């Protein structure tokens, strides 16, 4: 059992270090509003992970596996939301600087900005059914057959998101410390453009993916 958990922890760490939408959301929000806003986005991402734990607990993940319509609906909602974030960032990159940047070099926002960042992280994670499908395919190789499989599955997902929370926290703090060098208009445009392009890429990949 200890060997299985160690193997899963190593695999989860490797997966966490691979950049995804949550990575760019945290970096972008940290550059825009400082560490607090980046940490809010990271907390939202972790909350989205807890949502997937609940899906496992109530068997909804199996519904997504066997219902093509349910999977397609959630998948398209997630793709549209990522596309919305991408278009918003690209519009900011192309707009006159009278408009506040979507991510880079914006002023520190009040509590409403923190909640917005939290919601971005939560929705980006919760509206991605590929995460649920991934766990269904990935976890069995680390689970021992028996009465505790469901419990261990949820604990492993929780461990994965705990590792992710630590990594995103590091990213948030590090990105916020770099924000001072990102204040020029040219750099702000470049960052918004890069983040917007990546978000549209993630959106397209999700929309055209299959189970």
PDB file of C-alpha atoms in Angstrom:
ATOM      1  CA  UNK A   1       0.000   0.000   0.000  1.00  0.00           C
ATOM      2  CA  UNK A   2       2.807   2.425   0.898  1.00  0.00           C
ATOM      3  CA  UNK A   3       4.488   1.719  -2.453  1.00  0.00           C
ATOM      4  CA  UNK A   4       1.264   2.510  -4.318  1.00  0.00           C
ATOM      5  CA  UNK A   5       0.831   5.823  -2.519  1.00  0.00           C
ATOM      6  CA  UNK A   6       4.464   6.765  -3.108  1.00  0.00           C
ATOM      7  CA  UNK A   7       4.154   5.944  -6.808  1.00  0.00           C
ATOM      8  CA  UNK A   8       0.972   7.972  -7.063  1.00  0.00           C
ATOM      9  CA  UNK A   9       2.547  10.931  -5.247  1.00  0.00           C
ATOM     10  CA  UNK A  10       5.461  10.997  -7.698  1.00  0.00           C
ATOM     11  CA  UNK A  11       3.108  10.709 -10.686  1.00  0.00           C
ATOM     12  CA  UNK A  12       0.838  13.427  -9.266  1.00  0.00           C
ATOM     13  CA  UNK A  13       3.833  15.745  -8.795  1.00  0.00           C
ATOM     14  CA  UNK A  14       4.932  15.227 -12.407  1.00  0.00           C
ATOM     15  CA  UNK A  15       1.403  15.936 -13.647  1.00  0.00           C
ATOM     16  CA  UNK A  16       1.154  19.046 -11.477  1.00  0.00           C
ATOM     17  CA  UNK A  17       4.319  20.525 -12.973  1.00  0.00           C
ATOM     18  CA  UNK A  18       2.875  20.248 -16.500  1.00  0.00           C
ATOM     19  CA  UNK A  19       1.415  23.693 -17.360  1.00  0.00           C
ATOM     20  CA  UNK A  20      -2.319  23.931 -17.959  1.00  0.00           C
ATOM     21  CA  UNK A  21      -5.093  26.555 -17.833  1.00  0.00           C
ATOM     22  CA  UNK A  22      -4.834  26.809 -14.050  1.00  0.00           C
ATOM     23  CA  UNK A  23      -1.113  27.614 -14.312  1.00  0.00           C
ATOM     24  CA  UNK A  24      -1.693  30.541 -16.653  1.00  0.00           C
ATOM     25  CA  UNK A  25      -4.676  31.790 -14.658  1.00  0.00           C
ATOM     26  CA  UNK A  26      -2.615  31.957 -11.478  1.00  0.00           C
ATOM     27  CA  UNK A  27       0.361  33.601 -13.190  1.00  0.00           C
ATOM     28  CA  UNK A  28      -1.847  36.118 -15.001  1.00  0.00           C
ATOM     29  CA  UNK A  29      -3.816  37.055 -11.917  1.00  0.00           C
ATOM     30  CA  UNK A  30      -0.651  37.397  -9.831  1.00  0.00           C
ATOM     31  CA  UNK A  31       0.887  39.734 -12.388  1.00  0.00           C
ATOM     32  CA  UNK A  32      -2.341  41.735 -12.525  1.00  0.00           C
ATOM     33  CA  UNK A  33      -3.298  42.020  -8.889  1.00  0.00           C
ATOM     34  CA  UNK A  34      -0.424  40.753  -6.798  1.00  0.00           C
ATOM     35  CA  UNK A  35       0.014  37.628  -4.726  1.00  0.00           C
ATOM     36  CA  UNK A  36      -3.417  37.890  -3.097  1.00  0.00           C
ATOM     37  CA  UNK A  37      -5.211  37.706  -6.411  1.00  0.00           C
ATOM     38  CA  UNK A  38      -2.970  34.878  -7.623  1.00  0.00           C
ATOM     39  CA  UNK A  39      -3.629  32.963  -4.406  1.00  0.00           C
ATOM     40  CA  UNK A  40      -7.364  33.535  -4.889  1.00  0.00           C
ATOM     41  CA  UNK A  41      -7.137  31.948  -8.347  1.00  0.00           C
ATOM     42  CA  UNK A  42      -5.148  29.047  -6.865  1.00  0.00           C
ATOM     43  CA  UNK A  43      -7.772  28.577  -4.159  1.00  0.00           C
ATOM     44  CA  UNK A  44     -10.476  28.513  -6.822  1.00  0.00           C
ATOM     45  CA  UNK A  45      -8.600  25.840  -8.745  1.00  0.00           C
ATOM     46  CA  UNK A  46      -8.324  23.736  -5.590  1.00  0.00           C
ATOM     47  CA  UNK A  47     -12.049  24.179  -4.952  1.00  0.00           C
ATOM     48  CA  UNK A  48     -12.676  22.904  -8.472  1.00  0.00           C
ATOM     49  CA  UNK A  49     -10.658  19.842  -7.497  1.00  0.00           C
ATOM     50  CA  UNK A  50     -12.874  19.274  -4.469  1.00  0.00           C
ATOM     51  CA  UNK A  51     -15.792  19.414  -6.899  1.00  0.00           C
ATOM     52  CA  UNK A  52     -14.292  16.453  -8.757  1.00  0.00           C
ATOM     53  CA  UNK A  53     -13.881  14.596  -5.464  1.00  0.00           C
ATOM     54  CA  UNK A  54     -17.619  15.112  -4.895  1.00  0.00           C
ATOM     55  CA  UNK A  55     -18.339  13.816  -8.407  1.00  0.00           C
ATOM     56  CA  UNK A  56     -16.543  10.610  -7.519  1.00  0.00           C
ATOM     57  CA  UNK A  57     -18.353  10.327  -4.200  1.00  0.00           C
ATOM     58  CA  UNK A  58     -21.802  10.624  -5.790  1.00  0.00           C
ATOM     59  CA  UNK A  59     -21.034   8.594  -8.898  1.00  0.00           C
ATOM     60  CA  UNK A  60     -21.509  11.501 -11.305  1.00  0.00           C
ATOM     61  CA  UNK A  61     -18.182  10.762 -12.969  1.00  0.00           C
ATOM     62  CA  UNK A  62     -19.597   7.455 -14.182  1.00  0.00           C
ATOM     63  CA  UNK A  63     -22.531   9.372 -15.676  1.00  0.00           C
ATOM     64  CA  UNK A  64     -20.122  11.524 -17.659  1.00  0.00           C
ATOM     65  CA  UNK A  65     -18.424   8.376 -18.890  1.00  0.00           C
ATOM     66  CA  UNK A  66     -21.590   6.659 -20.123  1.00  0.00           C
ATOM     67  CA  UNK A  67     -23.681   9.654 -21.195  1.00  0.00           C
ATOM     68  CA  UNK A  68     -22.392  11.222 -24.396  1.00  0.00           C
ATOM     69  CA  UNK A  69     -24.808  14.145 -24.067  1.00  0.00           C
ATOM     70  CA  UNK A  70     -23.813  14.979 -20.480  1.00  0.00           C
ATOM     71  CA  UNK A  71     -20.121  14.784 -21.327  1.00  0.00           C
ATOM     72  CA  UNK A  72     -20.524  16.930 -24.450  1.00  0.00           C
ATOM     73  CA  UNK A  73     -22.552  19.566 -22.592  1.00  0.00           C
ATOM     74  CA  UNK A  74     -20.043  19.993 -19.765  1.00  0.00           C
ATOM     75  CA  UNK A  75     -17.132  19.843 -22.190  1.00  0.00           C
ATOM     76  CA  UNK A  76     -18.525  22.618 -24.369  1.00  0.00           C
ATOM     77  CA  UNK A  77     -19.315  24.802 -21.356  1.00  0.00           C
ATOM     78  CA  UNK A  78     -15.703  24.449 -20.248  1.00  0.00           C
ATOM     79  CA  UNK A  79     -14.357  25.156 -23.745  1.00  0.00           C
ATOM     80  CA  UNK A  80     -16.552  28.250 -24.105  1.00  0.00           C
ATOM     81  CA  UNK A  81     -15.417  29.592 -20.746  1.00  0.00           C
ATOM     82  CA  UNK A  82     -11.747  29.119 -21.634  1.00  0.00           C
ATOM     83  CA  UNK A  83     -12.417  30.796 -24.991  1.00  0.00           C
ATOM     84  CA  UNK A  84     -14.056  33.719 -23.175  1.00  0.00           C
ATOM     85  CA  UNK A  85     -10.964  34.190 -21.008  1.00  0.00           C
ATOM     86  CA  UNK A  86      -8.724  33.931 -24.062  1.00  0.00           C
ATOM     87  CA  UNK A  87     -10.673  36.460 -26.124  1.00  0.00           C
ATOM     88  CA  UNK A  88     -10.807  38.846 -23.171  1.00  0.00           C
ATOM     89  CA  UNK A  89      -7.021  38.733 -22.826  1.00  0.00           C
ATOM     90  CA  UNK A  90      -6.437  39.152 -26.582  1.00  0.00           C
ATOM     91  CA  UNK A  91      -8.803  42.121 -26.740  1.00  0.00           C
ATOM     92  CA  UNK A  92      -6.878  43.699 -23.895  1.00  0.00           C
ATOM     93  CA  UNK A  93      -3.595  43.075 -25.730  1.00  0.00           C
ATOM     94  CA  UNK A  94      -4.912  44.871 -28.838  1.00  0.00           C
ATOM     95  CA  UNK A  95      -6.858  47.632 -27.112  1.00  0.00           C
ATOM     96  CA  UNK A  96      -5.536  51.129 -26.314  1.00  0.00           C
ATOM     97  CA  UNK A  97      -3.947  51.317 -22.887  1.00  0.00           C
ATOM     98  CA  UNK A  98      -6.879  53.382 -21.631  1.00  0.00           C
ATOM     99  CA  UNK A  99      -8.487  49.991 -21.131  1.00  0.00           C
ATOM    100  CA  UNK A 100      -7.153  48.073 -18.157  1.00  0.00           C
ATOM    101  CA  UNK A 101      -5.127  44.982 -19.078  1.00  0.00           C
ATOM    102  CA  UNK A 102      -6.853  41.638 -18.609  1.00  0.00           C
ATOM    103  CA  UNK A 103      -3.870  40.216 -16.774  1.00  0.00           C
ATOM    104  CA  UNK A 104      -0.525  41.966 -16.966  1.00  0.00           C
ATOM    105  CA  UNK A 105       0.402  45.166 -15.173  1.00  0.00           C
ATOM    106  CA  UNK A 106      -3.044  46.077 -13.839  1.00  0.00           C
ATOM    107  CA  UNK A 107      -3.585  47.820 -10.538  1.00  0.00           C
ATOM    108  CA  UNK A 108      -4.293  45.836  -7.412  1.00  0.00           C
ATOM    109  CA  UNK A 109      -8.003  45.114  -7.262  1.00  0.00           C
ATOM    110  CA  UNK A 110     -10.383  45.181  -4.304  1.00  0.00           C
ATOM    111  CA  UNK A 111     -12.170  42.169  -2.848  1.00  0.00           C
ATOM    112  CA  UNK A 112     -14.377  41.879  -5.939  1.00  0.00           C
ATOM    113  CA  UNK A 113     -11.240  41.200  -7.980  1.00  0.00           C
ATOM    114  CA  UNK A 114     -10.232  38.445  -5.581  1.00  0.00           C
ATOM    115  CA  UNK A 115     -13.627  36.775  -5.894  1.00  0.00           C
ATOM    116  CA  UNK A 116     -13.423  37.069  -9.677  1.00  0.00           C
ATOM    117  CA  UNK A 117     -10.039  35.352  -9.674  1.00  0.00           C
ATOM    118  CA  UNK A 118     -11.385  32.640  -7.358  1.00  0.00           C
ATOM    119  CA  UNK A 119     -14.366  32.060  -9.651  1.00  0.00           C
ATOM    120  CA  UNK A 120     -12.097  31.841 -12.710  1.00  0.00           C
ATOM    121  CA  UNK A 121     -10.039  29.102 -11.085  1.00  0.00           C
ATOM    122  CA  UNK A 122     -13.058  27.183  -9.831  1.00  0.00           C
ATOM    123  CA  UNK A 123     -14.972  27.304 -13.115  1.00  0.00           C
ATOM    124  CA  UNK A 124     -11.947  26.456 -15.251  1.00  0.00           C
ATOM    125  CA  UNK A 125     -11.434  23.297 -13.218  1.00  0.00           C
ATOM    126  CA  UNK A 126     -15.024  22.270 -12.532  1.00  0.00           C
ATOM    127  CA  UNK A 127     -16.165  22.666 -16.156  1.00  0.00           C
ATOM    128  CA  UNK A 128     -13.508  20.339 -17.552  1.00  0.00           C
ATOM    129  CA  UNK A 129     -14.957  16.802 -17.783  1.00  0.00           C
ATOM    130  CA  UNK A 130     -11.636  15.540 -19.141  1.00  0.00           C
ATOM    131  CA  UNK A 131     -10.318  15.776 -15.584  1.00  0.00           C
ATOM    132  CA  UNK A 132     -12.963  13.339 -14.368  1.00  0.00           C
ATOM    133  CA  UNK A 133     -12.285  11.001 -17.295  1.00  0.00           C
ATOM    134  CA  UNK A 134      -8.569  11.215 -16.605  1.00  0.00           C
ATOM    135  CA  UNK A 135      -9.014  10.099 -13.018  1.00  0.00           C
ATOM    136  CA  UNK A 136     -11.153   7.165 -14.073  1.00  0.00           C
ATOM    137  CA  UNK A 137      -8.363   6.010 -16.379  1.00  0.00           C
ATOM    138  CA  UNK A 138      -5.408   7.013 -14.195  1.00  0.00           C
ATOM    139  CA  UNK A 139      -6.315   5.993 -10.646  1.00  0.00           C
ATOM    140  CA  UNK A 140      -7.001   2.241 -11.044  1.00  0.00           C
ATOM    141  CA  UNK A 141      -3.325   1.477 -11.648  1.00  0.00           C
ATOM    142  CA  UNK A 142      -2.550   2.777  -8.140  1.00  0.00           C
ATOM    143  CA  UNK A 143      -5.519   1.207  -6.320  1.00  0.00           C
ATOM    144  CA  UNK A 144      -5.679  -2.171  -4.638  1.00  0.00           C
ATOM    145  CA  UNK A 145      -8.952  -4.072  -5.149  1.00  0.00           C
ATOM    146  CA  UNK A 146     -11.082  -4.130  -2.040  1.00  0.00           C
ATOM    147  CA  UNK A 147     -13.795  -2.370  -0.057  1.00  0.00           C
ATOM    148  CA  UNK A 148     -11.749   0.816   0.316  1.00  0.00           C
ATOM    149  CA  UNK A 149     -11.254   1.588  -3.381  1.00  0.00           C
ATOM    150  CA  UNK A 150     -13.797   4.431  -3.430  1.00  0.00           C
ATOM    151  CA  UNK A 151     -12.302   5.997  -0.307  1.00  0.00           C
ATOM    152  CA  UNK A 152      -8.752   5.675  -1.611  1.00  0.00           C
ATOM    153  CA  UNK A 153      -9.793   7.156  -4.967  1.00  0.00           C
ATOM    154  CA  UNK A 154     -11.114  10.302  -3.300  1.00  0.00           C
ATOM    155  CA  UNK A 155      -8.050  10.540  -1.043  1.00  0.00           C
ATOM    156  CA  UNK A 156      -5.723  10.280  -4.035  1.00  0.00           C
ATOM    157  CA  UNK A 157      -7.588  13.004  -5.899  1.00  0.00           C
ATOM    158  CA  UNK A 158      -7.404  15.121  -2.765  1.00  0.00           C
ATOM    159  CA  UNK A 159      -3.651  14.465  -2.522  1.00  0.00           C
ATOM    160  CA  UNK A 160      -3.185  15.473  -6.158  1.00  0.00           C
ATOM    161  CA  UNK A 161      -4.928  18.783  -5.550  1.00  0.00           C
ATOM    162  CA  UNK A 162      -3.023  19.354  -2.316  1.00  0.00           C
ATOM    163  CA  UNK A 163       0.230  19.027  -4.270  1.00  0.00           C
ATOM    164  CA  UNK A 164      -1.238  21.321  -6.905  1.00  0.00           C
ATOM    165  CA  UNK A 165      -2.213  23.899  -4.281  1.00  0.00           C
ATOM    166  CA  UNK A 166       1.379  24.048  -3.001  1.00  0.00           C
ATOM    167  CA  UNK A 167       2.757  24.457  -6.532  1.00  0.00           C
ATOM    168  CA  UNK A 168       0.231  27.132  -7.507  1.00  0.00           C
ATOM    169  CA  UNK A 169       0.968  29.006  -4.286  1.00  0.00           C
ATOM    170  CA  UNK A 170       4.654  29.071  -5.205  1.00  0.00           C
ATOM    171  CA  UNK A 171       3.762  30.300  -8.703  1.00  0.00           C
ATOM    172  CA  UNK A 172       1.473  33.006  -7.325  1.00  0.00           C
ATOM    173  CA  UNK A 173       4.087  34.423  -4.967  1.00  0.00           C
ATOM    174  CA  UNK A 174       6.917  34.187  -7.509  1.00  0.00           C
ATOM    175  CA  UNK A 175       4.840  35.819 -10.264  1.00  0.00           C
ATOM    176  CA  UNK A 176       3.754  38.644  -7.954  1.00  0.00           C
ATOM    177  CA  UNK A 177       7.394  39.398  -7.160  1.00  0.00           C
ATOM    178  CA  UNK A 178       8.104  39.649 -10.890  1.00  0.00           C
ATOM    179  CA  UNK A 179       5.193  42.004 -11.504  1.00  0.00           C
ATOM    180  CA  UNK A 180       7.325  45.099 -11.042  1.00  0.00           C
ATOM    181  CA  UNK A 181       9.294  44.245 -14.171  1.00  0.00           C
ATOM    182  CA  UNK A 182       6.102  43.781 -16.203  1.00  0.00           C
ATOM    183  CA  UNK A 183       4.812  47.351 -16.022  1.00  0.00           C
ATOM    184  CA  UNK A 184       5.727  48.541 -19.501  1.00  0.00           C
ATOM    185  CA  UNK A 185       2.962  48.740 -22.082  1.00  0.00           C
ATOM    186  CA  UNK A 186       4.820  46.511 -24.527  1.00  0.00           C
ATOM    187  CA  UNK A 187       5.404  43.763 -21.965  1.00  0.00           C
ATOM    188  CA  UNK A 188       1.801  44.001 -20.731  1.00  0.00           C
ATOM    189  CA  UNK A 189       0.494  43.576 -24.281  1.00  0.00           C
ATOM    190  CA  UNK A 190       2.821  40.639 -24.912  1.00  0.00           C
ATOM    191  CA  UNK A 191       1.755  38.858 -21.723  1.00  0.00           C
ATOM    192  CA  UNK A 192      -1.947  39.399 -22.372  1.00  0.00           C
ATOM    193  CA  UNK A 193      -1.460  38.150 -25.917  1.00  0.00           C
ATOM    194  CA  UNK A 194       0.458  35.063 -24.811  1.00  0.00           C
ATOM    195  CA  UNK A 195      -2.028  34.175 -22.081  1.00  0.00           C
ATOM    196  CA  UNK A 196      -4.981  34.763 -24.415  1.00  0.00           C
ATOM    197  CA  UNK A 197      -3.464  32.552 -27.099  1.00  0.00           C
ATOM    198  CA  UNK A 198      -2.790  29.763 -24.610  1.00  0.00           C
ATOM    199  CA  UNK A 199      -6.352  29.937 -23.262  1.00  0.00           C
ATOM    200  CA  UNK A 200      -7.784  29.691 -26.778  1.00  0.00           C
ATOM    201  CA  UNK A 201      -5.502  26.735 -27.418  1.00  0.00           C
ATOM    202  CA  UNK A 202      -6.728  24.960 -24.294  1.00  0.00           C
ATOM    203  CA  UNK A 203     -10.296  25.752 -25.320  1.00  0.00           C
ATOM    204  CA  UNK A 204      -9.830  24.242 -28.786  1.00  0.00           C
ATOM    205  CA  UNK A 205      -8.138  21.157 -27.393  1.00  0.00           C
ATOM    206  CA  UNK A 206     -10.975  20.592 -24.942  1.00  0.00           C
ATOM    207  CA  UNK A 207     -13.712  21.233 -27.520  1.00  0.00           C
ATOM    208  CA  UNK A 208     -12.280  18.786 -30.069  1.00  0.00           C
ATOM    209  CA  UNK A 209     -11.234  16.130 -27.591  1.00  0.00           C
ATOM    210  CA  UNK A 210     -13.080  12.869 -27.110  1.00  0.00           C
ATOM    211  CA  UNK A 211     -13.493  10.759 -24.043  1.00  0.00           C
TER     212      UNK A 211
END
